[in-house]
Amino acid sequence: MKFVQIQEALGDARLQNAIYSATARMAEGRRIRVAEMPDEFQELRQRAHDIKQHTLDHIDEYLEELERNVVARGGHVIWANTGKEASDFIVDLARQRGVNLIVKSKSMTSEEIHLNDALESNGIETVETDLGEYIIQLAHEKPYHIIAPALHKTIGQVTEILQAPADSTAEQLTALARAKLREKFLQAGIGITGANFLIADSGAVVVVENEGNARLSSSAPRIHIALAGFEKVIPRAQDLEVFLRVLARSATGQKLSVYTSFLAGPRREGEPDGPDEFYLVLLDNGRSRVLADRNKRHSLACIRCGACLNHCPVYRKIGGYSYPWVYSGPIGKILTPHFIDAPWLPFASSLCGACAEVCPVKIDIPKILLELREEAPKSRAEKLAMRMFAWVMTHPRIYEKFSWVRRMKKLPAAGPLKAWLEQRDLPDLPQRSFREQWRDRR
Amino acid sequence: MAEVLERAGCEIDFRPDQTCCGQPAFNSGYPEEARRVADHFARVFDGAEYVVVPSGSCTSMLLHHGGAGSRAGEVAAMPPSRLSVYGAEAGNAAGSPARPPAPRIFEFSTFLTDVLKIDDVGASLDRVVTYHDSCHALRELKIKDAPRRLLSKVRGLRLAEMDAAEECCGFGGTFSVKFPDVSGAMARTKIESIERTGADTVVSIDSSCLMQLQGVLSRAGSKIRTMHLAEVLASR
Ligand code: SF4
């Protein structure tokens, strides 16, 4: 359990404020956009949900179609069962092509498989080019939020990390990073991006971003590698309209992200730009386990907009580092237990449902949490307690006998009661139960 | 709640065998135990015209989760026969589909506004009140206006909306004891929002939220008190 990180986050007033206000800003952006088109937005969510559901139910067909179309455009598709297979492929390719500098645009999938570590340990310099991700890389940390990796950093901390002059403005810091990164773009032999969508019927990788670094990463270097979980496939180019509209609105409250790049294969005859070689690495890394589980399959519909994090009262308290895997927040809670051992994680929720209310692809996160709770290993004491509970609650005479609890002057502060009293007082219980009062009235 | 309903002309049948809906077990990952309790609920309330529940969370459990697999949703939709009140003591639950006619299950505030079509129950209370949307009432039952409408008709009462009305209080059943510090921190954030309204009372339709909020308010030495909507509506 990541209790240390939880304690640290809760105890750090500055951090609390940073998380709370940054997530509030994104949530407010979303709210404004949704309010502009309340009914239409709900229709879009439903369509996004339906398309994803259909795709996941027929994913084998769409992935084969995708592969055919990528190959037809002169690209290569690599099926990686594990993170290691994916990073081995990338390391080998870099070696074969004599590449010792790689630029990357932000990709949670590469975080998932620790790609940077694999590349660096093979002597290949790897530079993150998304500003937030660049800051995180320099600080040797992990993304704090799916779409805002450096959400927890103050401008002062960023100034230090970038070794910029004190009192630099945000603009100056950005300009500084940009100048450094430009050089890297021009020198790099390989550019790695993630993918927001993989379009089966056209073999294109779609990357959505605001800084333009993904577009540069995929076009300036000679080789472009897109690394994506296989669940990113959607059937047709025309389905994109639905997803692009809900994604930008849900994530940052934009109508559309600044850059939407369609990257399809290497440069062809007569095209002015694009890479010489194009590889699409399709990652499984445990996803087929989720896919096989009908009730939880829809977890794979996630388009990583981050809205569930921004609206999650738990994430907003404990922050990104309290979660045991790269994906934090509500979506992390339902994905992580499939990938690493974290049986406690689905219980770290008040089941308030704020995540499901905003999720653009309508993943029923609380319902999936309940299923994970059901499957989680339980202690014998807890099992016994629950059996007792059911027994008492189905035996009204016994249940009534428990009214003595109300008359006890001081309850023993043990177990759950002790945990309760850590944070709060107990209410004054009425001397007489409703049922006693009711009896007297008659 | 019983007083308010009686004043509104309802005949109340309090069934003393009632206990709980089973939600504590259901939300902890024990659907089988929850179903047993839910079946008990269904037996106890069999034949009632309406079951009125002073909790959004319990109502939602009954209507949407129905004790994990039992068909409370169907039960709730069946034709009414007699009135019953699911009392103020515990949670709630589902129905055994084999035994019609079964009751319709309603959360208290929506029973008043939607079934009885009343929004002024003749209550008066001299307080500044802020209303806390409990998560299950809001998101699973879509209850937002009914309690506010009822409150707005209470004489002497001023309703002050908070900025984070829809944010969770942090209770979450066993969550509150499995992760007490996170739960407490969530409640304190909620309370800051309550305090910003200048209200002296926070009202909800869920006792569990109120227990959480009151516990943290009391720990902080705050003068703000908590009241269930039914208590407000019974005041004169
Ligand atoms: S689960 Fe839904 S809300 Fe959360 S990141 Fe994924 S798409 Fe967005």
XYZ file of C-alpha atoms and ligand atoms in Angstrom:
686
model
C 0.000 0.000 0.000
C 1.264 3.395 -0.884
C 0.354 4.826 2.475
C 3.554 6.838 2.702
C 2.717 8.739 -0.465
C -0.853 9.260 0.701
C 0.374 10.708 3.994
C 2.895 12.893 2.201
C 0.291 14.266 -0.164
C -2.250 14.904 2.578
C 0.329 16.581 4.767
C 1.652 18.966 2.122
C -0.556 22.052 2.047
C 1.116 23.494 -1.035
C 0.683 20.274 -2.937
C -2.923 19.960 -1.818
C -3.609 23.383 -3.171
C -1.769 22.681 -6.433
C -3.689 19.472 -7.131
C -6.999 20.923 -6.128
C -6.750 24.076 -8.178
C -5.218 22.483 -11.280
C -7.895 19.792 -11.429
C -10.580 22.374 -10.719
C -9.382 24.452 -13.671
C -9.599 21.511 -16.043
C -12.964 20.442 -14.655
C -14.300 23.966 -15.034
C -13.081 24.062 -18.630
C -14.994 20.893 -19.317
C -18.086 22.186 -17.565
C -18.201 25.292 -19.729
C -17.834 23.316 -22.966
C -20.473 20.789 -21.984
C -22.876 23.549 -20.982
C -22.648 24.892 -24.528
C -24.126 21.686 -25.915
C -25.634 19.694 -23.062
C -27.832 17.318 -25.043
C -25.507 16.914 -27.955
C -22.633 16.181 -25.623
C -24.551 13.362 -23.993
C -25.354 11.958 -27.430
C -21.694 12.140 -28.365
C -20.738 10.283 -25.201
C -23.226 7.578 -26.016
C -21.901 7.265 -29.561
C -18.326 7.188 -28.305
C -19.319 4.464 -25.869
C -21.107 2.433 -28.513
C -18.294 2.641 -31.036
C -15.748 1.576 -28.422
C -17.919 -1.251 -27.220
C -18.451 -2.530 -30.730
C -14.755 -2.237 -31.513
C -13.679 -4.078 -28.393
C -16.160 -6.851 -29.127
C -14.689 -7.294 -32.611
C -11.175 -6.153 -31.965
C -9.447 -9.042 -33.713
C -11.015 -8.088 -37.034
C -10.210 -4.414 -36.671
C -6.628 -5.060 -35.687
C -6.105 -7.247 -38.737
C -7.616 -4.578 -40.927
C -5.372 -2.009 -39.289
C -2.284 -4.102 -39.924
C -3.184 -4.608 -43.580
C -3.622 -0.895 -44.086
C -0.474 0.112 -42.256
C 1.511 -2.337 -44.368
C -0.188 -1.113 -47.539
C 1.119 2.346 -46.712
C 4.649 1.054 -46.376
C 4.711 0.817 -42.588
C 5.482 -2.113 -40.304
C 3.405 -3.514 -37.485
C 5.052 -5.139 -34.490
C 2.927 -7.154 -32.074
C 4.412 -6.996 -28.606
C 3.021 -9.325 -25.986
C 4.925 -7.730 -23.178
C 6.511 -4.413 -22.394
C 9.879 -6.063 -22.704
C 9.176 -7.275 -26.218
C 8.202 -3.745 -27.180
C 11.251 -2.084 -25.687
C 13.582 -4.811 -27.012
C 12.314 -4.152 -30.497
C 12.898 -0.416 -30.159
C 16.360 -0.862 -28.644
C 17.364 -3.307 -31.394
C 16.102 -1.046 -34.140
C 18.001 1.907 -32.699
C 21.165 -0.188 -32.538
C 20.793 -1.503 -36.086
C 20.280 1.987 -37.450
C 23.086 3.415 -35.350
C 20.785 5.812 -33.557
C 21.967 7.219 -30.241
C 19.439 9.995 -29.710
C 15.684 9.512 -29.584
C 13.025 12.183 -29.134
C 9.709 11.255 -27.645
C 6.401 12.951 -27.417
C 4.282 12.240 -24.375
C 3.140 8.644 -24.191
C 1.668 6.988 -21.135
C 2.143 3.656 -22.848
C 5.894 4.124 -22.926
C 5.784 5.034 -19.241
C 3.895 1.829 -18.667
C 6.702 -0.282 -20.120
C 9.559 1.851 -18.712
C 10.858 2.466 -22.189
C 13.134 5.334 -21.204
C 14.964 3.139 -18.705
C 15.472 0.435 -21.311
C 16.828 2.921 -23.850
C 19.055 4.784 -21.420
C 20.513 1.589 -20.020
C 21.507 0.693 -23.563
C 23.283 3.991 -23.944
C 20.633 5.630 -26.105
C 19.885 9.177 -25.061
C 16.132 9.706 -24.840
C 14.544 13.123 -24.581
C 10.940 13.841 -23.686
C 9.651 16.765 -25.724
C 6.284 17.492 -24.156
C 7.053 20.367 -21.798
C 5.466 18.778 -18.736
C 7.013 15.424 -19.486
C 10.413 17.070 -20.116
C 10.251 18.659 -16.664
C 9.351 15.328 -15.121
C 12.161 13.580 -16.942
C 14.715 16.129 -15.725
C 13.359 15.743 -12.205
C 13.576 11.940 -12.494
C 9.930 11.552 -11.620
C 6.829 9.927 -13.099
C 3.802 11.658 -14.613
C 1.525 12.932 -11.889
C -1.569 13.054 -14.063
C -2.504 11.366 -17.345
C -2.584 14.607 -19.307
C -0.767 17.022 -17.003
C 2.388 15.171 -15.976
C 3.945 18.080 -14.070
C 0.726 19.263 -12.463
C 2.289 19.120 -9.002
C 5.261 21.365 -9.799
C 5.332 25.047 -8.973
C 6.899 27.572 -11.288
C 9.727 27.931 -8.784
C 10.457 24.238 -8.913
C 10.341 24.266 -12.713
C 12.784 27.165 -12.768
C 15.191 25.137 -10.693
C 14.739 21.975 -12.714
C 15.387 23.817 -15.979
C 18.270 25.676 -14.336
C 16.725 28.915 -15.494
C 17.429 32.337 -13.994
C 15.358 33.011 -10.869
C 12.114 34.931 -11.452
C 11.707 33.534 -14.960
C 8.171 33.797 -16.252
C 6.285 30.817 -17.614
C 6.878 32.182 -21.126
C 10.610 32.468 -20.536
C 10.780 28.944 -19.159
C 8.868 27.602 -22.131
C 11.135 29.444 -24.554
C 14.176 28.033 -22.821
C 12.887 24.460 -23.034
C 11.859 25.006 -26.615
C 15.314 26.151 -27.664
C 16.924 23.124 -26.055
C 14.384 20.740 -27.512
C 14.656 22.139 -31.051
C 18.251 20.983 -31.244
C 17.276 17.533 -30.111
C 14.542 17.249 -32.712
C 17.042 18.006 -35.457
C 19.681 15.585 -34.188
C 17.470 12.640 -33.255
C 17.487 9.529 -35.417
C 14.202 8.171 -34.111
C 11.031 9.876 -32.948
C 8.636 7.969 -30.726
C 5.031 8.970 -30.224
C 2.086 7.356 -28.592
C -1.274 7.243 -30.315
C -4.669 8.490 -29.321
C -6.400 6.508 -32.022
C -5.441 3.892 -34.566
C -7.739 3.919 -37.551
C -8.388 0.490 -38.966
C -9.793 1.510 -42.326
C -6.944 3.845 -43.210
C -3.965 2.522 -41.296
C -3.378 5.911 -39.719
C -2.131 6.805 -36.289
C -3.844 9.843 -34.823
C -2.029 11.912 -32.231
C -3.716 14.770 -30.413
C -1.677 17.409 -28.584
C -1.303 21.086 -27.865
C 2.398 21.797 -28.227
C 3.317 20.514 -31.665
C 6.068 18.306 -30.325
C 4.377 15.084 -31.371
C 4.152 16.370 -34.923
C 7.853 17.224 -34.846
C 8.806 13.922 -33.219
C 7.020 12.030 -35.949
C 8.331 14.010 -38.879
C 11.771 15.446 -38.131
C 13.680 12.225 -37.361
C 14.275 9.658 -40.098
C 12.346 6.956 -38.277
C 8.950 7.247 -36.599
C 7.825 4.637 -34.097
C 4.290 4.810 -32.731
C 3.784 2.790 -29.577
C 0.210 2.073 -28.557
C -1.936 -0.337 -26.638
C -3.932 -2.354 -29.148
C -7.189 -1.073 -27.651
C -6.599 2.294 -29.318
C -8.001 0.994 -32.600
C -11.229 2.472 -33.945
C -12.957 1.217 -37.081
C -13.218 4.158 -39.425
C -11.767 7.593 -40.022
C -15.256 9.019 -39.819
C -15.617 7.797 -36.217
C -12.885 10.215 -35.236
C -15.229 13.170 -35.276
C -17.032 11.816 -32.224
C -13.872 11.075 -30.289
C -12.016 14.267 -31.099
C -14.958 16.325 -29.957
C -15.434 14.559 -26.633
C -11.723 14.153 -25.952
C -10.670 17.793 -26.105
C -13.729 18.987 -24.229
C -13.374 16.397 -21.498
C -9.650 16.804 -21.084
C -8.920 20.500 -21.097
C -12.170 22.187 -22.007
C -10.950 22.926 -25.523
C -13.244 22.512 -28.497
C -10.450 20.815 -30.333
C -6.847 20.219 -29.377
C -4.339 22.503 -31.103
C -2.716 19.760 -33.186
C -4.408 16.676 -34.538
C -1.892 14.728 -36.599
C -2.757 11.889 -38.964
C 0.383 9.867 -39.353
C 0.119 7.189 -41.960
C 3.227 5.336 -43.011
C 6.555 6.705 -44.208
C 6.910 9.570 -46.662
C 5.903 8.594 -50.142
C 6.984 9.803 -53.548
C 6.163 13.456 -53.942
C 5.377 14.099 -50.289
C 7.321 17.010 -48.795
C 7.842 15.573 -45.314
C 7.497 12.536 -43.115
C 9.873 9.823 -41.942
C 11.715 7.313 -44.123
C 10.587 4.415 -41.976
C 7.435 3.907 -39.945
C 6.761 1.289 -37.256
C 3.631 0.727 -35.260
C 4.242 -1.235 -32.067
C 0.993 -2.734 -30.806
C 1.253 -3.542 -27.149
C -0.676 -6.171 -25.246
C 1.144 -6.258 -21.888
C -1.870 -7.743 -20.106
C -4.622 -6.044 -22.071
C -5.944 -9.299 -23.462
C -6.671 -10.365 -19.892
C -8.946 -7.365 -19.471
C -10.452 -8.005 -22.884
C -11.299 -11.573 -21.960
C -13.271 -10.407 -18.952
C -16.621 -9.409 -20.411
C -17.742 -7.331 -17.453
C -14.582 -5.300 -17.316
C -13.751 -5.206 -20.997
C -15.078 -1.694 -21.354
C -12.226 -0.447 -19.130
C -10.190 -0.653 -22.336
C -12.403 1.981 -23.952
C -10.546 4.685 -22.049
C -9.278 7.528 -24.235
C -7.051 8.900 -21.460
C -8.722 12.275 -21.230
C -8.049 12.627 -17.513
C -11.548 13.900 -16.716
C -12.143 11.178 -14.165
C -9.013 12.245 -12.302
C -10.048 15.890 -12.326
C -13.421 15.032 -10.859
C -12.269 12.398 -8.401
C -12.385 13.631 -4.795
C -9.889 10.920 -3.828
C -7.347 11.721 -6.555
C -7.703 15.379 -5.692
C -6.588 14.580 -2.153
C -3.962 11.891 -2.560
C -2.493 12.958 -5.915
C -0.829 10.924 -8.613
C 2.000 9.305 -6.680
C -0.213 7.443 -4.234
C -1.306 5.044 -6.947
C 0.882 2.001 -7.443
C 1.106 2.120 -11.252
C 1.489 4.694 -14.034
C -2.230 5.202 -14.466
C -3.624 7.069 -11.503
C -7.103 8.169 -10.508
C -10.307 6.224 -11.136
C -9.161 4.694 -14.420
C -5.936 3.610 -12.712
C -7.984 1.959 -10.023
C -9.801 -0.276 -12.463
C -6.843 -1.000 -14.769
C -4.051 -1.532 -12.279
C -5.374 -4.670 -10.543
C -5.240 -6.470 -13.911
C -1.572 -5.666 -14.322
C 0.086 -5.620 -10.930
C -0.814 -6.946 -7.532
C -2.849 -4.232 -5.801
C -5.954 -5.829 -4.311
C -6.491 -2.907 -1.928
C -6.791 -0.374 -4.711
C -10.464 -0.878 -5.696
C -11.386 -0.220 -2.072
C -9.782 3.219 -2.064
C -12.943 4.835 -3.383
C -16.040 6.323 -1.816
C -17.964 5.133 -4.905
C -19.259 8.659 -5.396
C -19.641 8.111 -9.128
C -18.245 11.485 -10.217
C -15.887 9.676 -12.625
C -18.609 7.763 -14.447
C -20.657 10.918 -14.714
C -17.971 12.648 -16.763
C -16.252 9.805 -18.604
C -16.585 10.575 -22.328
C -16.814 6.895 -23.238
C -19.135 6.110 -20.345
C -17.018 3.584 -18.533
C -19.021 2.553 -15.485
C -16.060 2.841 -13.157
C -17.941 2.358 -9.848
C -19.545 -0.802 -11.167
C -16.192 -2.195 -12.227
C -14.751 -1.248 -8.835
C -17.508 -3.259 -7.185
C -16.667 -6.264 -9.306
C -13.001 -5.956 -8.474
C -13.941 -5.723 -4.823
C -15.880 -8.918 -5.150
C -12.891 -10.673 -6.693
C -10.310 -9.285 -4.272
C -8.900 -11.657 -1.663
C -10.533 -11.098 1.725
C -9.355 -11.745 5.241
C -11.097 -14.445 7.238
C -12.067 -11.943 9.890
C -13.775 -9.752 7.319
C -15.571 -12.669 5.722
C -16.834 -13.705 9.112
C -17.942 -10.165 9.916
C -19.903 -9.970 6.687
C -21.563 -13.295 7.325
C -22.480 -12.049 10.800
C -23.821 -8.863 9.291
C -26.063 -10.764 6.891
C -27.233 -13.038 9.666
C -28.126 -10.199 12.036
C -29.827 -8.237 9.279
C -32.022 -11.170 8.372
C -32.982 -11.821 11.994
C -34.920 -8.772 13.165
C -35.217 -9.949 16.776
C -31.438 -10.183 17.030
C -31.005 -6.921 15.157
C -33.214 -5.206 17.718
C -31.074 -6.519 20.546
C -28.216 -4.413 19.239
C -29.958 -1.284 20.429
C -27.972 -1.544 23.662
C -25.065 -0.130 21.693
C -26.876 3.176 21.623
C -27.063 3.315 25.411
C -23.414 2.600 26.040
C -21.686 5.605 27.587
C -18.360 4.899 25.983
C -17.818 2.568 23.099
C -14.572 0.619 22.939
C -12.344 2.417 20.452
C -11.159 -0.582 18.490
C -11.225 -1.759 14.877
C -13.339 0.319 12.525
C -14.518 2.548 15.338
C -10.939 3.468 16.143
C -10.373 4.322 12.487
C -13.518 6.432 12.538
C -12.439 8.308 15.642
C -9.042 9.113 14.148
C -10.725 11.730 12.023
C -14.146 12.427 13.456
C -16.423 12.355 16.469
C -19.384 10.080 16.865
C -22.874 11.501 16.730
C -24.926 11.632 19.912
C -27.199 8.682 19.537
C -30.800 9.095 20.599
C -31.662 7.317 23.817
C -34.610 5.614 22.203
C -34.657 4.011 18.821
C -37.228 4.894 16.205
C -38.858 1.562 16.684
C -39.221 2.118 20.450
C -40.659 5.570 19.926
C -43.011 4.223 17.302
C -44.216 1.467 19.606
C -44.942 4.001 22.379
C -46.914 6.180 20.031
C -49.376 3.482 19.187
C -40.244 11.548 8.221
C -43.232 9.726 9.658
C -44.647 13.013 10.972
C -44.251 14.785 7.670
C -45.911 11.958 5.769
C -48.777 11.751 8.225
C -49.377 15.460 7.969
C -49.465 14.995 4.242
C -52.286 12.517 4.710
C -50.434 9.222 4.384
C -51.239 6.229 6.484
C -48.055 4.766 7.836
C -47.303 1.162 8.357
C -43.964 0.778 10.104
C -42.848 -2.779 9.788
C -40.730 -3.627 12.801
C -38.962 -6.512 11.101
C -37.114 -4.189 8.768
C -33.349 -4.026 9.081
C -31.099 -3.038 6.201
C -30.875 -3.064 2.421
C -27.590 -4.898 2.325
C -25.549 -2.096 0.828
C -22.676 -2.356 3.337
C -22.036 -5.903 2.163
C -22.686 -5.107 -1.483
C -20.220 -2.226 -1.552
C -17.589 -4.252 0.254
C -17.560 -6.972 -2.364
C -19.973 -9.443 -0.779
C -22.922 -9.631 -3.171
C -24.139 -12.962 -1.817
C -24.471 -11.602 1.735
C -26.058 -8.467 0.308
C -28.573 -10.531 -1.607
C -29.610 -12.374 1.545
C -30.285 -9.105 3.333
C -32.038 -7.710 0.277
C -34.298 -10.718 0.128
C -35.195 -10.114 3.749
C -36.074 -6.555 2.814
C -38.314 -7.786 0.050
C -40.085 -10.202 2.374
C -40.649 -7.551 5.015
C -42.078 -5.001 2.634
C -44.060 -7.386 0.562
C -47.519 -6.035 -0.200
C -46.831 -2.424 0.731
C -48.132 0.246 -1.624
C -45.107 2.481 -1.359
C -41.872 2.086 0.479
C -40.528 5.502 1.404
C -36.857 5.592 2.261
C -35.121 8.447 4.090
C -31.905 7.867 2.168
C -30.836 8.348 -1.428
C -28.115 5.797 -1.048
C -30.408 3.064 0.250
C -33.028 3.861 -2.382
C -30.430 3.609 -5.103
C -29.213 0.309 -3.732
C -32.779 -0.980 -3.873
C -33.560 0.320 -7.314
C -30.293 -0.110 -9.147
C -28.360 -2.842 -7.482
C -31.256 -4.700 -5.976
C -29.100 -6.664 -3.615
C -26.809 -7.787 -6.377
C -28.789 -9.780 -8.836
C -32.244 -9.802 -7.324
C -34.708 -7.831 -9.392
C -35.523 -4.814 -7.264
C -35.849 -2.603 -10.307
C -38.725 -4.675 -11.561
C -40.158 -4.885 -8.106
C -40.118 -1.139 -7.818
C -42.049 -0.750 -11.033
C -44.857 -3.112 -10.095
C -48.334 -1.794 -9.266
C -48.836 -0.416 -5.760
C -51.108 -1.880 -3.136
C -50.512 -0.379 0.310
C -48.360 2.193 2.041
C -45.384 1.350 4.140
C -42.530 3.313 5.585
C -39.067 2.045 5.649
C -37.977 3.511 8.927
C -35.176 5.746 9.947
C -32.827 3.146 11.296
C -30.958 1.427 8.586
C -30.108 0.939 4.984
C -32.444 -0.721 2.503
C -32.635 -3.293 -0.362
C -34.309 -5.350 -2.970
C -37.127 -7.541 -4.014
C -37.897 -11.129 -4.570
C -39.397 -11.206 -8.016
C -41.614 -14.188 -7.358
C -44.094 -12.395 -5.152
C -46.220 -9.633 -6.654
C -47.741 -7.190 -5.952
C -44.600 -5.508 -4.740
C -44.040 -2.000 -3.423
C -42.776 0.981 -5.282
C -39.681 2.297 -3.616
C -39.164 6.036 -3.318
C -36.647 8.302 -1.736
C -38.426 10.599 0.751
C -38.078 13.988 -0.998
C -39.114 12.690 -4.410
C -42.010 10.814 -2.842
C -43.296 14.168 -1.602
C -42.739 16.067 -4.833
C -43.461 13.395 -7.432
C -46.037 11.099 -5.836
C -47.852 13.344 -3.374
C -47.123 16.400 -5.558
C -46.400 18.554 -2.542
C -43.573 21.002 -2.198
C -44.857 23.013 0.750
C -45.329 20.817 3.786
C -46.074 23.778 6.057
C -42.773 23.668 7.901
C -40.942 26.614 9.347
C -37.385 26.878 10.558
C -35.345 29.979 11.208
C -32.017 28.968 9.755
C -29.572 29.545 6.950
C -29.243 26.198 5.277
C -26.940 24.758 2.670
C -27.886 21.564 0.903
C -25.407 18.718 0.372
C -26.109 16.574 -2.683
C -25.362 13.050 -1.605
C -23.602 11.161 -4.372
C -25.996 8.290 -4.872
C -29.086 10.494 -4.749
C -27.540 12.883 -7.229
C -25.832 10.543 -9.663
C -27.808 7.348 -9.469
C -31.266 8.752 -8.758
C -30.776 12.182 -10.387
C -32.279 13.903 -7.352
C -31.301 17.539 -7.319
C -34.354 19.764 -7.414
C -36.829 17.992 -5.124
C -35.040 18.630 -1.805
C -34.223 22.194 -2.807
C -37.812 22.866 -3.779
C -39.021 21.517 -0.453
C -36.453 23.581 1.440
C -37.316 26.741 -0.446
C -40.895 26.504 0.833
C -39.896 26.279 4.495
C -40.817 29.533 6.221
C -37.931 31.425 7.775
C -35.363 29.298 6.022
C -32.800 30.750 3.663
C -31.054 28.414 1.254
C -27.402 29.233 0.536
C -25.830 27.108 -2.207
C -22.263 26.004 -1.760
C -19.735 25.921 -4.590
C -18.982 22.239 -4.049
C -22.520 21.017 -3.380
C -22.013 17.996 -5.617
C -18.681 16.946 -4.176
C -18.501 13.782 -2.101
C -18.369 14.176 1.689
C -15.858 11.340 1.859
C -17.968 8.847 3.771
C -18.231 5.951 1.335
C -19.161 3.249 3.852
C -16.182 1.045 4.665
C -13.985 3.505 2.774
C -14.326 5.820 5.783
C -12.653 3.269 8.032
C -10.318 1.670 5.506
C -8.901 5.051 4.477
C -9.832 7.294 7.398
C -7.302 10.014 6.657
C -8.331 10.375 3.017
C -11.980 10.292 4.012
C -11.399 12.931 6.682
C -9.492 15.157 4.267
C -12.366 14.946 1.787
C -14.833 15.930 4.497
C -12.720 18.906 5.506
C -12.647 20.168 1.930
C -16.398 19.819 1.818
C -16.709 21.692 5.092
C -14.625 24.584 3.814
C -17.162 24.924 1.043
C -20.031 24.759 3.556
C -18.398 27.446 5.667
C -18.010 29.779 2.707
C -21.802 29.942 2.360
C -22.236 31.369 5.858
C -24.901 28.730 6.555
C -25.503 27.570 10.118
C -26.962 24.232 9.028
C -26.123 21.641 6.422
C -28.992 19.512 5.192
C -28.964 16.277 3.260
C -31.253 13.382 2.478
C -28.642 10.828 3.557
C -27.854 10.211 7.197
C -24.495 8.623 6.455
C -23.174 11.804 4.818
C -24.543 13.781 7.755
C -22.845 11.488 10.249
C -19.541 11.987 8.443
C -19.924 15.760 8.154
C -21.137 16.167 11.692
C -18.298 14.026 13.015
C -15.726 16.218 11.310
C -17.520 19.477 12.150
C -17.690 18.458 15.779
C -14.009 17.485 15.792
C -13.178 20.926 14.403
C -15.306 22.591 17.076
C -17.602 24.120 14.468
C -21.014 25.516 15.371
C -22.530 24.374 12.097
C -25.040 21.603 12.662
C -26.383 18.888 10.441
C -30.042 18.075 9.829
C -31.778 15.494 7.734
C -34.289 16.985 5.323
C -37.048 15.146 7.180
C -36.097 16.908 10.420
C -36.268 20.264 8.672
C -39.636 19.498 7.140
C -40.995 18.325 10.481
C -40.034 21.623 12.157
C -42.709 24.155 12.851
S -11.754 6.505 -17.811
Fe -12.993 7.913 -19.004
S -12.755 9.870 -17.924
Fe -11.107 8.546 -17.183
S -9.375 9.023 -18.504
Fe -10.438 7.292 -19.428
S -11.837 8.204 -20.899
Fe -11.208 9.839 -19.531
